Short mmCIF file of C-alpha atoms and ligand atoms in Angstrom, two decimals:
data_model
loop_
_atom_site.label_atom_id
_atom_site.label_comp_id
_atom_site.label_asym_id
_atom_site.label_seq_id
_atom_site.Cartn_x
_atom_site.Cartn_y
_atom_site.Cartn_z
CA MET Z 285 -0.17 0.11 -0.30
CA ALA Z 286 1.63 3.48 -0.91
CA ALA Z 287 1.79 6.04 1.93
CA PRO Z 288 -0.84 8.84 1.89
CA PRO Z 289 0.42 12.17 0.57
CA GLY Z 290 2.67 14.22 2.47
CA LEU Z 291 3.97 10.95 4.51
CA ARG Z 292 6.95 8.77 3.43
CA GLN Z 293 7.28 4.99 4.49
CA SER Z 294 10.06 3.32 5.36
CA GLY Z 295 9.42 -0.17 6.54
CA THR Z 296 6.85 0.00 9.19
CA THR Z 297 7.49 3.97 9.86
CA LEU Z 298 5.71 6.68 8.42
CA THR Z 299 7.51 10.29 8.68
CA LEU Z 300 6.55 13.41 7.28
CA GLU Z 301 7.74 14.82 4.11
CA ARG Z 302 9.20 17.97 3.70
CA VAL Z 303 6.17 19.65 1.85
CA SER Z 304 6.06 23.33 1.08
CA SER Z 305 3.09 25.22 0.15
CA PRO Z 306 2.27 28.71 -1.27
CA SER Z 307 2.34 29.66 2.67
CA PHE Z 308 4.54 27.33 4.87
CA PRO Z 309 7.08 27.09 5.69
CA ALA Z 310 7.44 31.12 4.34
CA ILE Z 311 4.62 31.92 7.43
CA ARG Z 312 4.80 30.63 10.51
CA MET Z 313 2.25 31.81 12.90
CA ARG Z 314 3.99 30.48 15.77
CA ARG Z 315 7.18 32.48 15.04
CA THR Z 316 5.64 35.82 16.85
CA ARG Z 317 4.20 33.77 19.57
CA ALA Z 318 7.01 32.13 20.63
CA ALA Z 319 9.38 34.41 23.18
CA PRO Z 320 7.24 36.87 26.08
CA TRP Z 321 8.46 40.03 24.26
CA SER Z 322 7.02 38.90 21.35
CA ARG Z 323 3.83 38.08 22.58
CA ALA Z 324 3.56 41.16 24.34
CA LEU Z 325 4.30 43.30 21.57
CA HIS Z 326 1.64 41.50 19.30
CA ALA Z 327 -1.13 41.94 21.55
CA GLU Z 328 -4.21 43.22 19.96
CA THR Z 329 -6.02 44.18 23.12
CA ARG Z 330 -4.72 44.83 26.28
CA LEU Z 331 -6.59 45.29 29.92
CA ALA Z 332 -6.03 47.55 32.52
CA PRO Z 333 -7.52 48.73 35.74
CA THR Z 334 -9.05 51.90 33.77
CA ASP Z 335 -11.36 49.50 32.00
CA LEU Z 336 -13.02 48.47 34.90
CA ILE Z 337 -16.13 49.46 36.87
CA TRP Z 338 -16.71 48.41 40.40
CA PRO Z 339 -20.00 47.34 41.58
CA LEU Z 340 -20.82 47.94 45.41
CA PHE Z 341 -23.48 46.84 47.60
CA VAL Z 342 -24.71 49.23 50.00
CA ARG Z 343 -26.18 48.06 53.76
CA GLU Z 344 -28.09 50.20 56.35
CA GLY Z 345 -25.80 50.18 59.83
CA SER Z 346 -22.57 51.43 60.87
CA GLY Z 347 -19.18 49.96 61.02
CA LEU Z 348 -16.37 49.59 58.21
CA GLU Z 349 -17.05 45.54 58.12
CA GLY Z 350 -18.71 44.09 55.39
CA GLU Z 351 -21.52 41.71 55.69
CA PRO Z 352 -21.06 38.53 53.43
CA ILE Z 353 -23.56 37.89 50.50
CA PRO Z 354 -23.70 33.82 50.94
CA THR Z 355 -24.34 33.46 46.76
CA LEU Z 356 -21.60 35.92 45.83
CA PRO Z 357 -18.59 34.68 47.97
CA GLY Z 358 -15.83 37.27 48.10
CA VAL Z 359 -18.57 40.19 47.97
CA SER Z 360 -19.80 42.16 50.83
CA ARG Z 361 -22.43 44.89 51.10
CA TRP Z 362 -20.62 47.72 52.94
CA SER Z 363 -21.81 50.34 54.96
CA VAL Z 364 -22.06 53.79 54.07
CA GLN Z 365 -18.69 54.52 56.09
CA GLY Z 366 -17.35 51.22 54.12
CA ILE Z 367 -18.55 52.49 50.62
CA ALA Z 368 -16.06 55.75 51.27
CA GLU Z 369 -13.42 53.07 52.13
CA ARG Z 370 -14.34 51.02 49.04
CA ALA Z 371 -13.92 54.42 47.19
CA GLN Z 372 -10.58 55.25 48.59
CA GLU Z 373 -9.58 51.59 47.29
CA ALA Z 374 -11.10 52.15 44.20
CA ALA Z 375 -8.76 55.25 43.61
CA ALA Z 376 -5.57 53.40 44.88
CA LEU Z 377 -5.91 50.76 42.70
CA GLY Z 378 -6.81 53.20 39.57
CA ILE Z 379 -10.33 51.93 38.92
CA PRO Z 380 -11.54 54.95 37.59
CA CYS Z 381 -15.46 53.88 38.52
CA VAL Z 382 -17.80 52.20 41.07
CA ALA Z 383 -21.46 51.82 40.83
CA LEU Z 384 -23.67 51.77 44.16
CA PHE Z 385 -26.23 48.94 44.98
CA PRO Z 386 -28.72 49.41 47.68
CA ASN Z 387 -30.01 46.87 50.16
CA THR Z 388 -33.05 48.89 51.28
CA PRO Z 389 -34.59 47.62 54.69
CA ARG Z 390 -37.83 45.39 54.00
CA GLU Z 391 -39.77 47.91 56.01
CA LEU Z 392 -38.77 50.57 53.45
CA ARG Z 393 -40.09 48.83 50.41
CA SER Z 394 -43.43 49.60 49.24
CA PRO Z 395 -45.48 48.74 45.92
CA ASP Z 396 -44.16 52.46 44.28
CA GLY Z 397 -40.75 52.34 45.60
CA ALA Z 398 -41.22 55.95 46.96
CA GLU Z 399 -38.26 55.14 48.74
CA ALA Z 400 -35.87 55.77 45.46
CA LEU Z 401 -37.28 59.31 45.97
CA ASP Z 402 -35.95 59.81 49.23
CA ALA Z 403 -33.37 62.79 49.30
CA ASP Z 404 -31.59 60.87 52.13
CA ASN Z 405 -32.07 56.88 51.30
CA LEU Z 406 -29.22 54.65 51.61
CA VAL Z 407 -27.86 55.17 47.93
CA CYS Z 408 -28.05 58.97 48.46
CA ARG Z 409 -26.08 58.47 51.45
CA ALA Z 410 -23.52 56.03 49.71
CA ILE Z 411 -22.55 58.53 46.88
CA ARG Z 412 -22.05 61.74 49.12
CA ALA Z 413 -19.65 59.18 51.31
CA ALA Z 414 -18.11 58.15 48.29
CA LYS Z 415 -17.54 61.42 46.36
CA ASP Z 416 -16.49 62.95 49.82
CA ALA Z 417 -14.15 60.63 50.07
CA ALA Z 418 -12.52 60.08 46.98
CA PRO Z 419 -14.01 62.64 44.40
CA GLN Z 420 -11.80 61.56 41.42
CA VAL Z 421 -13.83 58.39 40.85
CA GLY Z 422 -16.64 58.46 39.10
CA VAL Z 423 -20.07 57.31 40.82
CA LEU Z 424 -22.69 55.57 38.95
CA THR Z 425 -26.01 54.70 40.28
CA ASP Z 426 -28.53 52.11 38.98
CA VAL Z 427 -31.92 54.05 37.59
CA ALA Z 428 -34.87 51.37 38.74
CA LEU Z 429 -37.64 50.77 41.36
CA ASP Z 430 -36.52 46.73 42.05
CA PRO Z 431 -34.30 47.50 45.39
CA TYR Z 432 -37.34 49.76 46.77
CA THR Z 433 -40.60 47.81 45.37
CA SER Z 434 -42.03 45.46 48.13
CA HIS Z 435 -42.83 43.10 44.80
CA GLY Z 436 -39.16 43.18 43.47
CA HIS Z 437 -40.53 44.53 40.06
CA ASP Z 438 -38.33 47.38 38.67
CA GLY Z 439 -41.26 49.31 38.18
CA VAL Z 440 -44.86 50.08 39.30
CA ILE Z 441 -47.50 47.69 38.39
CA ASP Z 442 -51.23 47.25 38.01
CA ALA Z 443 -53.80 44.96 39.46
CA ARG Z 444 -52.64 42.03 37.18
CA GLY Z 445 -48.71 42.46 38.10
CA ARG Z 446 -48.01 44.39 34.85
CA VAL Z 447 -44.98 46.98 35.14
CA LEU Z 448 -46.52 49.88 33.88
CA ASN Z 449 -44.26 51.96 31.14
CA ASP Z 450 -45.30 55.40 31.59
CA GLU Z 451 -46.12 55.77 34.73
CA THR Z 452 -42.95 53.73 35.56
CA CYS Z 453 -41.21 56.59 33.91
CA GLU Z 454 -42.15 59.40 35.56
CA ARG Z 455 -40.50 57.98 38.78
CA LEU Z 456 -37.83 57.33 36.91
CA VAL Z 457 -36.93 60.52 36.16
CA ALA Z 458 -37.53 61.65 39.64
CA GLN Z 459 -34.96 58.64 40.69
CA ALA Z 460 -32.70 60.03 38.70
CA LEU Z 461 -33.19 63.45 39.60
CA ASN Z 462 -32.72 62.33 42.80
CA GLN Z 463 -29.42 60.49 42.29
CA ALA Z 464 -27.87 63.44 40.58
CA ALA Z 465 -29.06 66.28 43.26
CA ALA Z 466 -26.71 63.37 46.01
CA GLY Z 467 -23.90 64.10 43.37
CA CYS Z 468 -23.50 60.75 41.27
CA ASP Z 469 -21.57 61.68 37.99
CA VAL Z 470 -23.49 58.84 36.04
CA VAL Z 471 -27.09 57.23 35.74
CA ALA Z 472 -27.69 53.99 34.29
CA PRO Z 473 -31.41 53.00 33.66
CA SER Z 474 -31.59 49.46 33.97
CA ASP Z 475 -35.19 48.96 33.75
CA MET Z 476 -35.83 48.49 30.22
CA MET Z 477 -38.79 51.00 30.28
CA ASP Z 478 -39.43 52.48 27.04
CA GLY Z 479 -38.43 55.91 26.59
CA ARG Z 480 -36.83 56.66 29.51
CA ILE Z 481 -33.77 57.69 28.50
CA GLY Z 482 -35.19 60.79 26.74
CA LEU Z 483 -37.21 61.51 29.48
CA ILE Z 484 -34.30 61.34 32.04
CA ARG Z 485 -31.99 63.54 29.60
CA ALA Z 486 -34.56 66.33 29.52
CA ALA Z 487 -34.89 66.28 32.84
CA LEU Z 488 -31.11 66.47 34.32
CA GLU Z 489 -31.04 69.10 31.47
CA SER Z 490 -33.86 71.26 32.55
CA GLU Z 491 -32.85 70.88 36.30
CA GLY Z 492 -28.99 72.20 36.13
CA HIS Z 493 -27.61 68.32 35.82
CA GLN Z 494 -26.50 68.99 31.98
CA ASP Z 495 -22.99 66.91 32.71
CA VAL Z 496 -24.40 63.87 34.70
CA GLN Z 497 -23.82 61.05 31.87
CA ILE Z 498 -26.05 58.29 31.11
CA MET Z 499 -25.09 55.05 30.35
CA ALA Z 500 -28.11 53.07 29.20
CA TYR Z 501 -28.93 49.60 29.88
CA ALA Z 502 -30.13 49.50 26.50
CA ALA Z 503 -29.62 45.63 25.83
CA LYS Z 504 -30.60 43.95 29.03
CA TYR Z 505 -31.99 40.50 29.09
CA ALA Z 506 -34.33 38.62 31.27
CA SER Z 507 -31.03 36.31 32.03
CA ALA Z 508 -31.09 33.06 34.77
CA PHE Z 509 -28.01 34.96 35.60
CA TYR Z 510 -29.11 37.84 37.77
CA GLY Z 511 -29.93 35.42 40.94
CA PRO Z 512 -26.76 36.34 43.38
CA PHE Z 513 -28.03 40.14 42.56
CA ARG Z 514 -31.20 39.50 43.81
CA ASP Z 515 -30.11 38.42 46.91
CA ALA Z 516 -27.55 40.33 47.58
CA VAL Z 517 -30.13 43.28 47.29
CA GLY Z 518 -32.31 41.46 49.01
CA ALA Z 519 -34.97 40.91 46.03
CA SER Z 520 -34.76 37.13 45.75
CA GLY Z 521 -37.53 36.65 48.40
CA VAL Z 522 -40.01 39.31 47.41
CA LEU Z 523 -39.86 39.30 43.56
CA LYS Z 524 -43.41 37.87 42.01
CA GLY Z 525 -42.95 36.22 39.02
CA ASP Z 526 -40.40 37.11 36.38
CA LYS Z 527 -39.20 40.13 34.11
CA ARG Z 528 -39.99 38.87 30.39
CA GLY Z 529 -42.30 41.58 29.85
CA TYR Z 530 -39.61 44.14 30.26
CA GLN Z 531 -36.13 42.59 29.78
CA MET Z 532 -35.41 41.17 26.39
CA ASP Z 533 -35.45 38.02 25.42
CA PRO Z 534 -32.11 36.06 25.25
CA ALA Z 535 -33.04 34.46 21.64
CA ASN Z 536 -32.73 38.03 20.07
CA ALA Z 537 -29.27 39.64 19.11
CA ARG Z 538 -30.82 42.26 16.20
CA GLU Z 539 -33.59 43.41 18.93
CA ALA Z 540 -30.74 44.68 20.61
CA LEU Z 541 -29.71 47.12 17.96
CA ARG Z 542 -32.77 48.70 17.58
CA GLU Z 543 -32.68 49.05 21.42
CA VAL Z 544 -29.29 50.57 21.38
CA ALA Z 545 -30.40 52.56 18.38
CA LEU Z 546 -33.42 54.01 20.27
CA ASP Z 547 -31.27 54.98 23.39
CA VAL Z 548 -28.51 56.97 21.13
CA ALA Z 549 -31.00 58.84 19.74
CA GLU Z 550 -32.72 59.68 23.29
CA GLY Z 551 -29.51 60.60 24.28
CA ALA Z 552 -27.36 58.18 26.15
CA ASP Z 553 -23.92 59.08 26.16
CA SER Z 554 -22.85 55.11 26.39
CA VAL Z 555 -24.82 52.05 26.17
CA MET Z 556 -24.23 48.61 27.92
CA VAL Z 557 -24.91 44.93 26.82
CA LYS Z 558 -25.77 42.81 29.98
CA PRO Z 559 -24.79 39.80 31.20
CA GLY Z 560 -21.89 39.72 29.66
CA LEU Z 561 -19.82 36.70 28.43
CA PRO Z 562 -22.75 35.16 27.11
CA TYR Z 563 -23.63 37.92 24.87
CA LEU Z 564 -20.71 39.06 23.70
CA ASP Z 565 -21.92 38.50 19.98
CA VAL Z 566 -24.38 41.46 21.09
CA VAL Z 567 -21.54 43.07 22.33
CA ALA Z 568 -19.51 42.91 19.37
CA ARG Z 569 -22.21 43.78 16.85
CA VAL Z 570 -22.98 47.22 19.24
CA ARG Z 571 -19.35 48.13 18.83
CA ASP Z 572 -19.92 47.36 14.78
CA ARG Z 573 -22.92 49.37 13.97
CA PHE Z 574 -22.59 51.99 16.63
CA ASP Z 575 -19.63 54.90 17.79
CA LEU Z 576 -20.25 55.56 21.10
CA PRO Z 577 -18.63 53.39 24.14
CA VAL Z 578 -20.38 50.12 24.83
CA PHE Z 579 -19.92 48.64 28.17
CA ALA Z 580 -20.87 45.05 29.44
CA TYR Z 581 -21.68 44.14 32.84
CA ALA Z 582 -20.48 40.69 34.00
CA VAL Z 583 -22.94 40.28 36.33
CA SER Z 584 -23.54 38.39 39.58
CA GLY Z 585 -24.15 34.77 37.92
CA GLU Z 586 -20.84 34.97 35.94
CA TYR Z 587 -18.86 35.89 38.80
CA ALA Z 588 -20.51 33.06 40.89
CA MET Z 589 -19.32 30.62 37.96
CA ILE Z 590 -15.94 31.67 38.42
CA GLU Z 591 -15.91 31.58 42.21
CA ALA Z 592 -17.48 27.94 41.97
CA ALA Z 593 -15.06 26.71 39.55
CA ALA Z 594 -11.81 28.02 41.57
CA ALA Z 595 -13.36 26.35 44.87
CA ALA Z 596 -13.87 23.80 43.28
CA ASP Z 597 -10.68 23.36 42.13
CA MET Z 598 -12.03 23.22 38.24
CA GLY Z 599 -9.86 26.17 37.35
CA ASP Z 600 -7.23 28.80 37.78
CA ARG Z 601 -9.39 31.93 39.57
CA ASP Z 602 -6.79 34.58 38.41
CA ALA Z 603 -6.23 32.80 35.31
CA LEU Z 604 -10.22 32.79 34.50
CA VAL Z 605 -10.88 35.80 35.68
CA LEU Z 606 -7.98 37.94 33.36
CA GLU Z 607 -8.86 35.85 30.41
CA THR Z 608 -12.74 36.44 30.76
CA LEU Z 609 -12.10 40.29 31.13
CA LEU Z 610 -9.55 40.55 28.28
CA ALA Z 611 -12.56 38.31 26.27
CA PHE Z 612 -14.73 41.58 26.91
CA LYS Z 613 -12.09 43.79 25.01
CA ARG Z 614 -11.97 41.64 22.27
CA ALA Z 615 -15.20 42.16 21.73
CA GLY Z 616 -14.73 45.64 21.64
CA ALA Z 617 -16.20 46.61 25.05
CA THR Z 618 -14.89 49.72 26.34
CA GLY Z 619 -15.12 48.47 29.66
CA VAL Z 620 -16.78 46.25 32.29
CA LEU Z 621 -18.49 46.58 35.10
CA THR Z 622 -17.26 43.78 37.31
CA TYR Z 623 -17.24 42.47 40.75
CA HIS Z 624 -13.56 40.97 40.39
CA ALA Z 625 -12.59 44.77 39.33
CA ALA Z 626 -10.56 45.03 42.51
CA HIS Z 627 -8.89 41.85 42.29
CA ALA Z 628 -8.32 42.06 38.56
CA ALA Z 629 -6.77 45.74 39.46
CA ARG Z 630 -4.34 44.30 41.81
CA LEU Z 631 -3.71 41.05 39.42
CA LEU Z 632 -3.01 44.18 36.75
CA GLY Z 633 -1.08 46.39 39.15
C1 PBG W 1557 -31.55 46.19 38.76
C2 PBG W 1557 -30.93 45.26 38.40
C3 PBG W 1557 -30.38 43.77 38.40
C4 PBG W 1557 -28.82 43.76 38.23
C5 PBG W 1557 -28.46 45.07 38.17
N1 PBG W 1557 -29.60 46.34 37.98
C6 PBG W 1557 -31.04 43.09 38.25
C7 PBG W 1557 -32.31 42.62 37.78
O1 PBG W 1557 -32.38 43.17 36.86
O2 PBG W 1557 -33.29 41.65 38.23
C8 PBG W 1557 -28.49 42.52 37.78
C9 PBG W 1557 -27.13 42.77 38.18
C10 PBG W 1557 -26.14 41.13 38.29
O3 PBG W 1557 -26.95 40.62 38.76
O4 PBG W 1557 -25.01 41.53 39.17
N2 PBG W 1557 -32.43 46.35 37.87
#
């Protein structure tokens, strides 16, 4: 039997013939990969602490001790005083921005989420503390009613439990103004109501907050990856039903481009895709189509997956963290919201 093409037979041994093709051996892809200096020089994508936004949970009470969140091992809820310390830590690590999420005490939650409009609520106090402690660090706050409603939805509901769009938008506008008055730098509407970006932009302009940015959660999917976050803000126990009536269907990507186009037209300064890793195709398509900054949120369930793998000895935590964050950059993200921000910044530092 003749040896297959490219192989030479002698006795029972087959050896590779020295073949050449139009590309090989002239082109050897491994040349530029061979040495660390060369890999460093040829990297198309780089990750730095300045790519990161650090989400932080705020609790009532005093003390600098973090309150652990069982489903988010390594992440804690901090007192207002603790948030000030975290903001300083962000500054020291070169992280440009923190995102604040309150765990509102049960007794302050109501059907209409009125606590969101209180000028002295938990998140407003945390904004002031963070800006006092580290004025150079950006403070981003979520605009949505779920940490404040007794039913756990992002808006107000009717008798049948449907989230009412226009009534909710009115409250979101007031919530955004409340956060802006407390001194936040970026409001990030995460509620997925229609028309809210334009309404919030107009209100910020007319109330003297023209420099407050809007980062629109433009393509936010109804995802199973938000579970630990809902534990962290105390919404899991209270949420009735699901959010599929307003958050996007994971089946859809073209619809995400329509969502982004609308938020751009309404005045968003930047847009976000969320969750992150399972939706990198959406990040890449948004990056291709639009010229404004696009952020991705590596959500709580994504964080939990890496931590669970590392805890079970099924992966190298540091390597998983850095590789996933780099993947966001490769897909075209301007930056990433990640609970691993401080850890990653330390690794990169
Ligand atoms: C609130 C909000 C959610 C997240 C960010 N803002 C939860 C939700 O929509 O139910 C999820 C973040 C995460 O899982 O890390 N609207």
